[in-house]
């Protein structure tokens, strides 16, 4: 089983004296002003959750956009800051972007074109020439930063996600000997869907600059190969390899995960126990059964669908009114985009409607915590829950599901999980719920509440073993091992 220690060893053996550089849009630590003092926050993102433990274990550099208002105050002359702040293990190098660049590259092309294009959630992608031009320019900025960081050192660049699709090719133009891998954290659509993108070939060319391209599941790899097959390239379906203009790229699934041991240990801590008591008191919980939804507020996460199903459940099961509370927690995200504003309004309306329709006296069926919550509070919420609902309309993996499982050392709690997540392929002991099928979802909530303790224990026990054996360290070790085999370092 891969652990933090075995990963460290793997990296030392395989990377030797090569520098490991991770590149992503989002930084793992954000410095912001709070009055006159500077605070450091960890953003709510699956990518950070997954990669921070890897860099803590291996050391190296992480290059990312410095987005906090106090970020410039905390870096040195080379735009670097050592992180985590309380126990530095690696170096964070910040890239600065203007508001206009952020608007076109991040809010524009990445999140209004690529994000809806890759997720089947019936939100139409927006393709604007000016967004695309900015996206391309910002990828160049990242390529310059990466080249400056690496210089003439031997290095392994590990690029993250859909914000940086052009980066691998741009890096190879600057530093042909750098080994590059990229992990695409979201689904890859079928060619029918992808072909509407006006810059489809440029994006494929960018990605095919990689020596290795990883997705969560084989299905997304297949979709990618099928998409590449629509342009001039040789696709080898047996070896999962693509050759384009004489360059070879391997394409493989690597299901991402969480730091199981760390989550398990934190969940058992006294701090979390104290926080559970505080929350019970603050939220006015007596002995109600608690359901939990915990997400970045995104239209792919199926939050309105989940609230509708909970409403249907209360409607069809009056005996549970007053006895079950659903806590929906999560931070708003990408609020500059209209579709996200509409989602926030829709969730507000649904919460209000359910609380008006089914609430009585002090009891309200839905508690909505729309704020940044500390890791201790998030952990306490997971532990308070009898069931957690992960109802994504489409999701590359979904770490919330794995975090719930890893935190339940008591082998209790039921996971309701959408089959449209990557996680559903591994967590086969969850109750699978189609978020679009409201009645079925409502029945599954009842089933979760009424599931006997012995069955809850059996299912959770099995899911815990799956997450324990396939932790984030296995994901990282598998990628690095694959790369080392693929292209001998010398
Ligand atoms: C992308 C892909 C893939 C959530 N709310 C709060 C909060 N969180 C944390 C969760 C979890 C992370 O954010 C979300 O991770 P997910 O995997 O569920 O989703 P995405 O952010 O969409 O991530 C996804 C992932 O990349 C990794 O490859 O699994 O499919 O879409 O860790 O606990 N954290 C805080 N406050 C919150 O309110 N602090």
Short mmCIF file of C-alpha atoms and ligand atoms in Angstrom, two decimals:
data_model
loop_
_atom_site.label_atom_id
_atom_site.label_comp_id
_atom_site.label_asym_id
_atom_site.label_seq_id
_atom_site.Cartn_x
_atom_site.Cartn_y
_atom_site.Cartn_z
CA UNK A 1 0.00 0.00 0.00
CA UNK A 2 1.42 3.40 -0.96
CA UNK A 3 1.86 5.77 1.97
CA UNK A 4 3.44 9.16 2.47
CA UNK A 5 6.72 7.43 3.34
CA UNK A 6 6.73 5.04 0.37
CA UNK A 7 5.88 7.92 -1.96
CA UNK A 8 8.85 9.89 -0.64
CA UNK A 9 11.05 6.91 -1.34
CA UNK A 10 9.58 6.34 -4.82
CA UNK A 11 10.11 9.97 -5.72
CA UNK A 12 13.69 9.98 -4.44
CA UNK A 13 14.54 6.82 -6.38
CA UNK A 14 12.78 7.70 -9.60
CA UNK A 15 13.28 11.43 -9.84
CA UNK A 16 16.83 11.37 -8.54
CA UNK A 17 18.17 14.89 -8.78
CA UNK A 18 15.32 16.12 -10.99
CA UNK A 19 13.28 19.03 -9.78
CA UNK A 20 9.55 18.37 -9.36
CA UNK A 21 7.47 21.37 -10.43
CA UNK A 22 3.70 21.37 -10.15
CA UNK A 23 1.82 24.01 -12.15
CA UNK A 24 -1.82 24.92 -11.64
CA UNK A 25 -4.05 27.93 -11.87
CA UNK A 26 -5.21 27.86 -8.25
CA UNK A 27 -2.64 28.26 -5.53
CA UNK A 28 -2.70 25.96 -2.50
CA UNK A 29 -2.30 28.82 0.00
CA UNK A 30 -3.85 32.26 -0.41
CA UNK A 31 -2.81 35.27 1.68
CA UNK A 32 -5.51 37.84 2.31
CA UNK A 33 -5.87 40.95 4.45
CA UNK A 34 -8.20 40.83 7.38
CA UNK A 35 -8.11 44.40 8.66
CA UNK A 36 -4.42 45.07 9.28
CA UNK A 37 -3.39 41.45 9.66
CA UNK A 38 -2.60 38.91 6.96
CA UNK A 39 -4.36 35.56 7.00
CA UNK A 40 -3.53 32.42 5.07
CA UNK A 41 -6.37 30.33 3.66
CA UNK A 42 -6.60 26.98 1.91
CA UNK A 43 -9.05 27.25 -1.01
CA UNK A 44 -11.93 24.77 -1.34
CA UNK A 45 -10.70 22.84 -4.32
CA UNK A 46 -10.31 19.18 -5.05
CA UNK A 47 -7.02 19.80 -6.81
CA UNK A 48 -5.43 21.42 -3.75
CA UNK A 49 -6.81 18.74 -1.47
CA UNK A 50 -5.12 16.13 -3.63
CA UNK A 51 -1.76 17.72 -4.45
CA UNK A 52 -0.74 19.54 -1.29
CA UNK A 53 -0.02 16.27 0.60
CA UNK A 54 2.07 15.07 -2.35
CA UNK A 55 4.31 18.15 -2.38
CA UNK A 56 4.51 18.13 1.40
CA UNK A 57 5.87 14.61 1.10
CA UNK A 58 8.25 15.18 -1.84
CA UNK A 59 9.24 18.84 -1.68
CA UNK A 60 9.69 20.86 -4.91
CA UNK A 61 8.00 23.94 -6.33
CA UNK A 62 4.38 24.78 -7.06
CA UNK A 63 3.72 27.54 -9.62
CA UNK A 64 0.26 29.14 -9.49
CA UNK A 65 -1.66 32.37 -9.95
CA UNK A 66 -1.26 34.64 -6.91
CA UNK A 67 -4.88 35.59 -6.38
CA UNK A 68 -4.97 36.80 -2.76
CA UNK A 69 -4.96 40.54 -2.00
CA UNK A 70 -1.99 40.06 0.39
CA UNK A 71 -0.10 37.61 -1.83
CA UNK A 72 2.42 40.20 -3.04
CA UNK A 73 3.20 41.19 0.54
CA UNK A 74 4.26 37.67 1.47
CA UNK A 75 6.63 36.66 -1.37
CA UNK A 76 10.38 37.19 -1.71
CA UNK A 77 12.23 38.84 -4.61
CA UNK A 78 11.57 35.84 -6.86
CA UNK A 79 7.85 35.79 -6.07
CA UNK A 80 8.30 32.77 -3.82
CA UNK A 81 6.90 31.90 -0.41
CA UNK A 82 7.58 28.78 1.64
CA UNK A 83 4.49 26.75 2.51
CA UNK A 84 2.64 25.46 4.51
CA UNK A 85 3.23 28.63 6.56
CA UNK A 86 3.45 26.88 9.92
CA UNK A 87 5.75 24.09 8.72
CA UNK A 88 7.31 24.90 5.33
CA UNK A 89 7.88 21.87 3.11
CA UNK A 90 7.93 23.27 -0.41
CA UNK A 91 8.11 26.52 -2.35
CA UNK A 92 5.13 28.32 -3.89
CA UNK A 93 6.01 30.59 -6.81
CA UNK A 94 3.29 33.05 -7.71
CA UNK A 95 2.40 34.27 -11.19
CA UNK A 96 0.68 37.66 -11.37
CA UNK A 97 -2.27 38.29 -13.67
CA UNK A 98 -4.18 41.51 -14.31
CA UNK A 99 -7.95 41.67 -13.75
CA UNK A 100 -8.43 41.63 -17.54
CA UNK A 101 -6.28 38.52 -17.89
CA UNK A 102 -8.12 36.78 -15.08
CA UNK A 103 -11.42 37.71 -16.66
CA UNK A 104 -10.63 36.37 -20.12
CA UNK A 105 -8.56 33.33 -19.18
CA UNK A 106 -10.17 32.10 -15.95
CA UNK A 107 -13.76 33.37 -15.91
CA UNK A 108 -13.91 33.46 -19.69
CA UNK A 109 -12.38 30.59 -21.62
CA UNK A 110 -11.61 28.13 -18.80
CA UNK A 111 -14.89 28.44 -16.93
CA UNK A 112 -17.41 29.53 -19.52
CA UNK A 113 -16.10 27.48 -22.45
CA UNK A 114 -14.10 24.44 -21.29
CA UNK A 115 -15.89 23.71 -18.00
CA UNK A 116 -19.42 23.45 -19.47
CA UNK A 117 -18.02 21.80 -22.62
CA UNK A 118 -16.49 18.95 -20.60
CA UNK A 119 -19.37 18.46 -18.13
CA UNK A 120 -22.72 17.21 -19.29
CA UNK A 121 -24.96 19.47 -17.25
CA UNK A 122 -26.82 21.23 -20.02
CA UNK A 123 -25.15 24.59 -19.61
CA UNK A 124 -24.16 26.00 -22.98
CA UNK A 125 -20.46 26.83 -23.44
CA UNK A 126 -19.58 30.41 -24.40
CA UNK A 127 -16.84 30.70 -27.04
CA UNK A 128 -15.48 34.25 -27.29
CA UNK A 129 -12.46 35.08 -29.41
CA UNK A 130 -11.17 37.60 -26.83
CA UNK A 131 -11.41 34.97 -24.04
CA UNK A 132 -9.48 32.54 -26.18
CA UNK A 133 -6.75 35.08 -26.98
CA UNK A 134 -6.32 35.87 -23.28
CA UNK A 135 -6.28 32.18 -22.41
CA UNK A 136 -3.48 31.67 -24.90
CA UNK A 137 -1.54 34.70 -23.58
CA UNK A 138 -1.86 33.55 -19.95
CA UNK A 139 -0.67 30.06 -20.85
CA UNK A 140 2.42 31.79 -22.31
CA UNK A 141 2.93 33.63 -19.01
CA UNK A 142 2.85 30.32 -17.14
CA UNK A 143 5.26 28.81 -19.68
CA UNK A 144 7.74 31.68 -19.09
CA UNK A 145 7.48 31.25 -15.32
CA UNK A 146 8.01 27.51 -15.62
CA UNK A 147 11.01 27.94 -17.92
CA UNK A 148 12.52 30.51 -15.53
CA UNK A 149 12.00 28.19 -12.57
CA UNK A 150 13.57 25.20 -14.28
CA UNK A 151 16.42 26.95 -16.13
CA UNK A 152 18.98 24.33 -17.08
CA UNK A 153 18.04 21.91 -14.31
CA UNK A 154 16.69 18.45 -15.05
CA UNK A 155 13.03 18.62 -14.25
CA UNK A 156 9.70 16.94 -14.27
CA UNK A 157 6.77 19.32 -14.82
CA UNK A 158 3.41 18.14 -13.53
CA UNK A 159 0.72 20.38 -15.03
CA UNK A 160 -2.79 20.51 -13.67
CA UNK A 161 -6.14 20.82 -15.32
CA UNK A 162 -8.10 22.57 -17.99
CA UNK A 163 -6.80 26.10 -17.33
CA UNK A 164 -3.44 25.15 -18.81
CA UNK A 165 -4.27 23.06 -21.87
CA UNK A 166 -1.75 24.90 -24.07
CA UNK A 167 1.09 24.87 -21.56
CA UNK A 168 2.69 21.47 -22.37
CA UNK A 169 3.35 22.42 -25.98
CA UNK A 170 4.61 25.88 -24.98
CA UNK A 171 6.96 24.35 -22.42
CA UNK A 172 8.34 21.86 -24.92
CA UNK A 173 9.06 24.75 -27.31
CA UNK A 174 11.13 26.44 -24.60
CA UNK A 175 12.67 23.40 -22.90
CA UNK A 176 12.50 20.29 -25.13
CA UNK A 177 14.07 18.00 -22.52
CA UNK A 178 11.64 18.60 -19.72
CA UNK A 179 9.42 15.61 -19.06
CA UNK A 180 5.81 16.76 -18.81
CA UNK A 181 2.73 15.09 -17.46
CA UNK A 182 -0.69 16.65 -17.16
CA UNK A 183 -3.68 15.60 -15.15
CA UNK A 184 -7.10 16.62 -16.44
CA UNK A 185 -9.27 16.83 -13.31
CA UNK A 186 -12.61 17.05 -15.08
CA UNK A 187 -14.31 14.66 -17.53
CA UNK A 188 -13.36 14.57 -21.20
CA UNK A 189 -16.44 14.60 -23.48
CA UNK A 190 -17.04 12.49 -26.56
CA UNK A 191 -15.95 13.87 -29.99
CA UNK A 192 -19.53 14.81 -30.86
CA UNK A 193 -19.55 17.26 -27.95
CA UNK A 194 -15.96 18.46 -28.26
CA UNK A 195 -16.14 19.28 -31.94
CA UNK A 196 -18.20 22.44 -31.36
CA UNK A 197 -15.15 24.13 -29.81
CA UNK A 198 -13.77 26.52 -32.43
CA UNK A 199 -10.20 26.00 -31.19
CA UNK A 200 -10.44 22.27 -30.78
CA UNK A 201 -7.27 21.47 -32.72
CA UNK A 202 -5.15 24.04 -30.84
CA UNK A 203 -6.28 22.53 -27.54
CA UNK A 204 -5.46 19.00 -28.67
CA UNK A 205 -2.07 20.17 -29.93
CA UNK A 206 -1.38 21.83 -26.59
CA UNK A 207 -2.25 18.68 -24.65
CA UNK A 208 -0.30 16.44 -27.00
CA UNK A 209 2.84 18.28 -25.91
CA UNK A 210 2.65 16.01 -22.85
CA UNK A 211 4.58 12.79 -22.45
CA UNK A 212 1.74 11.55 -20.29
CA UNK A 213 -1.85 12.74 -20.05
CA UNK A 214 -3.94 11.41 -17.17
CA UNK A 215 -7.68 11.27 -16.56
CA UNK A 216 -9.63 9.86 -13.60
CA UNK A 217 -11.25 6.96 -15.44
CA UNK A 218 -10.69 4.89 -18.56
CA UNK A 219 -13.91 6.17 -20.10
CA UNK A 220 -12.46 9.70 -20.28
CA UNK A 221 -9.24 8.32 -21.82
CA UNK A 222 -11.33 6.58 -24.49
CA UNK A 223 -13.23 9.78 -25.19
CA UNK A 224 -9.93 11.63 -25.57
CA UNK A 225 -8.51 9.05 -27.98
CA UNK A 226 -11.72 9.18 -30.02
CA UNK A 227 -11.48 12.96 -30.13
CA UNK A 228 -7.85 12.87 -31.27
CA UNK A 229 -8.88 10.39 -33.92
CA UNK A 230 -10.86 13.16 -35.62
CA UNK A 231 -7.64 15.09 -36.42
CA UNK A 232 -4.51 13.98 -38.21
CA UNK A 233 -2.82 11.71 -35.68
CA UNK A 234 -2.02 8.07 -35.14
CA UNK A 235 -4.07 6.62 -32.32
CA UNK A 236 -2.98 3.28 -30.89
CA UNK A 237 -5.96 1.92 -28.97
CA UNK A 238 -4.06 -1.14 -27.69
CA UNK A 239 -1.24 0.83 -26.12
CA UNK A 240 -3.27 3.94 -25.30
CA UNK A 241 -0.81 6.13 -27.16
CA UNK A 242 -1.12 8.97 -29.63
CA UNK A 243 1.50 10.06 -32.15
CA UNK A 244 1.10 13.49 -33.69
CA UNK A 245 3.81 15.17 -35.77
CA UNK A 246 6.32 12.56 -34.60
CA UNK A 247 5.67 13.16 -30.87
CA UNK A 248 4.29 10.39 -28.72
CA UNK A 249 1.93 10.89 -25.76
CA UNK A 250 0.64 8.18 -23.46
CA UNK A 251 -2.93 8.48 -22.14
CA UNK A 252 -3.87 6.68 -18.91
CA UNK A 253 -6.44 6.61 -16.10
CA UNK A 254 -5.25 7.49 -12.58
CA UNK A 255 -8.18 7.74 -10.15
CA UNK A 256 -7.38 10.60 -7.78
CA UNK A 257 -7.97 10.30 -4.06
CA UNK A 258 -7.47 11.79 -0.59
CA UNK A 259 -4.98 11.45 2.26
CA UNK A 260 -6.85 8.67 4.03
CA UNK A 261 -4.56 8.38 7.07
CA UNK A 262 -4.54 12.11 7.70
CA UNK A 263 -8.33 12.39 7.44
CA UNK A 264 -8.87 9.33 9.61
CA UNK A 265 -6.54 10.71 12.31
CA UNK A 266 -8.07 14.20 12.25
CA UNK A 267 -11.57 12.78 12.45
CA UNK A 268 -10.64 11.03 15.71
CA UNK A 269 -9.21 14.17 17.34
CA UNK A 270 -10.56 15.85 20.43
CA UNK A 271 -10.85 19.15 18.51
CA UNK A 272 -13.36 17.60 16.15
CA UNK A 273 -15.32 16.11 19.02
CA UNK A 274 -15.49 19.51 20.71
CA UNK A 275 -16.52 21.11 17.43
CA UNK A 276 -19.34 18.56 17.02
CA UNK A 277 -20.73 19.61 20.39
CA UNK A 278 -20.39 23.29 19.53
CA UNK A 279 -22.19 22.77 16.23
CA UNK A 280 -25.01 20.80 17.83
CA UNK A 281 -25.55 23.68 20.19
CA UNK A 282 -25.16 26.44 17.61
CA UNK A 283 -27.40 24.78 15.03
CA UNK A 284 -29.99 23.83 17.64
CA UNK A 285 -29.72 20.11 16.95
CA UNK A 286 -31.30 17.77 19.48
CA UNK A 287 -31.44 14.17 18.35
CA UNK A 288 -32.47 14.76 14.75
CA UNK A 289 -31.00 12.56 12.03
CA UNK A 290 -28.56 14.71 10.04
CA UNK A 291 -28.14 14.59 6.26
CA UNK A 292 -25.21 16.44 4.72
CA UNK A 293 -24.40 18.09 1.41
CA UNK A 294 -20.99 19.72 1.15
CA UNK A 295 -19.80 21.26 -2.09
CA UNK A 296 -18.27 24.13 -3.88
CA UNK A 297 -21.42 25.85 -5.15
CA UNK A 298 -21.27 24.73 -8.75
CA UNK A 299 -24.04 23.80 -11.18
CA UNK A 300 -22.36 20.45 -11.88
CA UNK A 301 -22.77 19.35 -8.25
CA UNK A 302 -26.55 18.79 -8.41
CA UNK A 303 -27.41 20.88 -5.34
CA UNK A 304 -30.91 22.01 -6.41
CA UNK A 305 -31.66 18.41 -7.46
CA UNK A 306 -30.66 17.22 -3.97
CA UNK A 307 -32.84 19.81 -2.22
CA UNK A 308 -35.78 18.93 -4.46
CA UNK A 309 -35.33 15.26 -3.55
CA UNK A 310 -35.17 16.09 0.15
CA UNK A 311 -38.38 18.10 -0.24
CA UNK A 312 -40.02 15.15 -2.01
CA UNK A 313 -38.89 12.89 0.81
CA UNK A 314 -40.49 15.17 3.43
CA UNK A 315 -43.61 15.40 1.33
CA UNK A 316 -43.96 11.63 1.04
CA UNK A 317 -42.86 10.80 4.58
CA UNK A 318 -44.62 13.16 6.99
CA UNK A 319 -43.55 11.04 9.96
CA UNK A 320 -39.99 12.23 9.46
CA UNK A 321 -40.84 15.93 9.63
CA UNK A 322 -39.19 17.33 12.75
CA UNK A 323 -36.89 14.32 12.93
CA UNK A 324 -34.48 14.86 10.04
CA UNK A 325 -32.38 17.92 9.22
CA UNK A 326 -30.43 18.44 6.02
CA UNK A 327 -27.32 20.60 6.32
CA UNK A 328 -26.08 22.05 3.05
CA UNK A 329 -22.64 23.58 3.46
CA UNK A 330 -20.34 25.13 0.92
CA UNK A 331 -18.68 28.22 -0.40
CA UNK A 332 -19.90 30.20 -3.39
CA UNK A 333 -17.52 29.96 -6.32
CA UNK A 334 -16.99 31.75 -9.67
CA UNK A 335 -19.66 34.27 -8.68
CA UNK A 336 -18.67 36.68 -11.48
CA UNK A 337 -20.30 34.30 -13.94
CA UNK A 338 -24.05 34.70 -14.50
CA UNK A 339 -24.80 30.98 -14.42
CA UNK A 340 -23.31 30.77 -10.90
CA UNK A 341 -25.30 33.79 -9.68
CA UNK A 342 -28.45 32.10 -10.94
CA UNK A 343 -27.49 28.89 -9.15
CA UNK A 344 -27.01 30.75 -5.85
CA UNK A 345 -30.41 32.39 -6.22
CA UNK A 346 -32.02 29.07 -7.07
CA UNK A 347 -30.53 27.41 -3.98
CA UNK A 348 -31.63 30.34 -1.76
CA UNK A 349 -35.17 30.07 -3.13
CA UNK A 350 -35.33 26.31 -2.64
CA UNK A 351 -34.06 26.49 0.94
CA UNK A 352 -36.55 29.20 1.74
CA UNK A 353 -39.39 27.27 0.13
CA UNK A 354 -38.61 24.00 1.94
CA UNK A 355 -38.23 25.73 5.30
CA UNK A 356 -41.50 27.59 4.81
CA UNK A 357 -43.44 24.55 3.58
CA UNK A 358 -42.25 21.92 6.03
CA UNK A 359 -40.80 23.86 8.98
CA UNK A 360 -42.72 24.19 12.19
CA UNK A 361 -41.92 26.02 15.39
CA UNK A 362 -38.16 26.09 15.89
CA UNK A 363 -37.58 23.15 13.56
CA UNK A 364 -36.41 23.94 10.04
CA UNK A 365 -35.71 21.06 7.65
CA UNK A 366 -32.73 22.70 5.88
CA UNK A 367 -29.77 24.47 7.43
CA UNK A 368 -27.79 26.31 4.80
CA UNK A 369 -24.21 27.25 5.69
CA UNK A 370 -23.04 29.32 2.76
CA UNK A 371 -19.64 30.38 4.05
CA UNK A 372 -16.02 29.35 4.23
CA UNK A 373 -15.80 26.71 6.94
CA UNK A 374 -12.65 25.59 8.73
CA UNK A 375 -11.31 22.06 8.18
CA UNK A 376 -12.31 21.22 11.77
CA UNK A 377 -15.90 22.34 11.17
CA UNK A 378 -16.09 20.41 7.89
CA UNK A 379 -14.83 17.31 9.64
CA UNK A 380 -17.32 17.73 12.49
CA UNK A 381 -20.15 18.02 9.94
CA UNK A 382 -19.07 14.77 8.23
CA UNK A 383 -19.08 13.04 11.57
CA UNK A 384 -22.48 14.38 12.58
CA UNK A 385 -24.12 13.05 9.43
CA UNK A 386 -26.17 9.87 9.23
CA UNK A 387 -26.06 10.22 5.47
CA UNK A 388 -24.17 12.35 2.96
CA UNK A 389 -25.60 13.16 -0.46
CA UNK A 390 -23.17 13.59 -3.37
CA UNK A 391 -25.45 14.17 -6.31
CA UNK A 392 -23.26 15.59 -9.08
CA UNK A 393 -24.79 15.81 -12.54
CA UNK A 394 -21.29 15.03 -13.84
CA UNK A 395 -17.99 14.97 -11.97
CA UNK A 396 -14.47 13.83 -12.83
CA UNK A 397 -13.96 12.10 -9.49
CA UNK A 398 -15.54 13.92 -6.50
CA UNK A 399 -13.37 13.98 -3.42
CA UNK A 400 -16.21 14.95 -1.07
CA UNK A 401 -17.44 11.35 -1.30
CA UNK A 402 -14.01 9.91 -0.47
CA UNK A 403 -13.50 12.40 2.38
CA UNK A 404 -16.80 11.34 3.93
CA UNK A 405 -15.75 7.71 3.83
CA UNK A 406 -12.24 8.39 5.18
CA UNK A 407 -13.63 10.38 8.11
CA UNK A 408 -16.05 7.68 9.29
CA UNK A 409 -13.75 5.63 11.51
CA UNK A 410 -16.92 4.63 13.41
CA UNK A 411 -17.96 2.72 10.26
CA UNK A 412 -21.28 4.50 10.30
CA UNK A 413 -23.01 6.81 7.85
CA UNK A 414 -24.53 6.11 4.45
CA UNK A 415 -23.21 7.60 1.24
CA UNK A 416 -25.74 8.50 -1.45
CA UNK A 417 -23.70 8.85 -4.61
CA UNK A 418 -24.42 9.90 -8.16
CA UNK A 419 -23.42 7.32 -10.78
CA UNK A 420 -22.14 10.23 -12.88
CA UNK A 421 -19.08 10.74 -10.66
CA UNK A 422 -15.74 9.00 -11.14
CA UNK A 423 -15.97 7.99 -7.46
CA UNK A 424 -18.99 5.77 -8.17
CA UNK A 425 -16.71 3.31 -10.02
CA UNK A 426 -14.75 2.64 -6.84
CA UNK A 427 -17.31 3.20 -4.07
CA UNK A 428 -19.67 0.46 -5.12
CA UNK A 429 -21.14 0.12 -1.61
CA UNK A 430 -22.68 3.57 -1.79
CA UNK A 431 -26.39 3.91 -2.58
CA UNK A 432 -26.37 5.02 -6.21
CA UNK A 433 -28.85 7.80 -6.94
CA UNK A 434 -29.60 9.43 -10.24
CA UNK A 435 -29.93 13.14 -9.33
CA UNK A 436 -32.36 13.71 -12.20
CA UNK A 437 -34.79 11.06 -10.85
CA UNK A 438 -36.35 12.95 -7.93
CA UNK A 439 -38.71 10.22 -6.70
CA UNK A 440 -36.02 7.60 -6.77
CA UNK A 441 -33.66 9.96 -4.95
CA UNK A 442 -36.32 10.66 -2.30
CA UNK A 443 -36.78 6.91 -1.75
CA UNK A 444 -33.03 6.47 -1.42
CA UNK A 445 -32.97 9.12 1.34
CA UNK A 446 -35.58 7.13 3.21
CA UNK A 447 -33.66 3.92 2.59
CA UNK A 448 -30.48 5.54 3.96
CA UNK A 449 -32.27 6.71 7.09
CA UNK A 450 -33.81 3.31 7.71
CA UNK A 451 -30.74 1.23 6.88
CA UNK A 452 -29.90 -1.02 9.85
CA UNK A 453 -26.66 -0.34 11.72
CA UNK A 454 -25.13 -3.69 10.71
CA UNK A 455 -25.58 -2.94 7.03
CA UNK A 456 -24.24 0.58 7.43
CA UNK A 457 -21.18 -0.88 9.10
CA UNK A 458 -20.65 -3.49 6.36
CA UNK A 459 -20.93 -1.00 3.52
CA UNK A 460 -18.85 1.72 5.16
CA UNK A 461 -16.18 -0.79 6.20
CA UNK A 462 -15.78 -1.97 2.61
CA UNK A 463 -15.66 1.55 1.20
CA UNK A 464 -13.05 2.55 3.77
CA UNK A 465 -10.79 -0.25 2.68
CA UNK A 466 -11.10 0.88 -0.94
CA UNK A 467 -10.13 4.47 -0.11
CA UNK A 468 -7.36 3.37 2.24
CA UNK A 469 -5.77 1.16 -0.43
CA UNK A 470 -6.16 3.77 -3.17
CA UNK A 471 -5.08 6.92 -1.39
CA UNK A 472 -3.63 10.06 -2.91
CA UNK A 473 -0.13 8.66 -2.41
CA UNK A 474 -0.91 5.74 -4.68
CA UNK A 475 -2.20 8.16 -7.32
CA UNK A 476 1.00 10.22 -7.21
CA UNK A 477 3.29 7.18 -7.00
CA UNK A 478 1.54 5.55 -9.98
CA UNK A 479 1.96 8.66 -12.13
CA UNK A 480 5.62 9.14 -11.25
CA UNK A 481 6.40 5.44 -11.69
CA UNK A 482 4.70 5.44 -15.06
CA UNK A 483 6.65 8.46 -16.25
CA UNK A 484 9.95 7.03 -15.13
CA UNK A 485 9.25 3.84 -17.11
CA UNK A 486 7.98 5.70 -20.12
CA UNK A 487 10.97 7.95 -20.62
CA UNK A 488 14.22 6.89 -19.01
CA UNK A 489 15.64 9.96 -17.33
CA UNK A 490 18.98 9.94 -19.12
C1 LIG B 1 -12.17 19.00 -9.40
C2 LIG B 1 -13.11 18.06 -10.17
C3 LIG B 1 -12.14 16.12 -8.92
C4 LIG B 1 -15.97 21.88 -0.47
N1 LIG B 1 -16.69 22.85 0.17
C5 LIG B 1 -15.85 23.45 1.02
C6 LIG B 1 -14.61 22.84 0.92
N2 LIG B 1 -14.71 21.87 0.01
C7 LIG B 1 -13.62 20.95 -0.39
C8 LIG B 1 -14.02 19.51 -0.29
C9 LIG B 1 -13.09 18.86 -1.30
C10 LIG B 1 -12.95 19.94 -2.36
O1 LIG B 1 -13.32 21.18 -1.75
C11 LIG B 1 -13.86 19.69 -3.55
O2 LIG B 1 -13.36 18.61 -4.29
P1 LIG B 1 -14.21 17.84 -5.40
O3 LIG B 1 -13.40 16.71 -5.90
O4 LIG B 1 -15.48 17.36 -4.79
O5 LIG B 1 -14.59 18.90 -6.53
P2 LIG B 1 -13.92 20.07 -7.45
O6 LIG B 1 -13.49 21.24 -6.65
O7 LIG B 1 -14.95 20.34 -8.49
O8 LIG B 1 -12.61 19.40 -8.10
C12 LIG B 1 -13.44 16.82 -9.34
C13 LIG B 1 -11.18 17.12 -8.30
O9 LIG B 1 -10.96 18.25 -9.14
C14 LIG B 1 -9.82 16.46 -8.02
O10 LIG B 1 -9.30 15.93 -9.19
O11 LIG B 1 -12.46 15.13 -7.96
O12 LIG B 1 -14.22 15.91 -10.10
O13 LIG B 1 -14.32 18.75 -10.52
O14 LIG B 1 -11.84 18.62 -0.74
O15 LIG B 1 -13.87 19.05 1.03
N3 LIG B 1 -13.54 23.24 1.62
C15 LIG B 1 -13.70 24.32 2.45
N4 LIG B 1 -14.90 24.94 2.62
C16 LIG B 1 -15.98 24.54 1.93
O16 LIG B 1 -17.06 25.09 2.08
N5 LIG B 1 -12.64 24.74 3.16
#
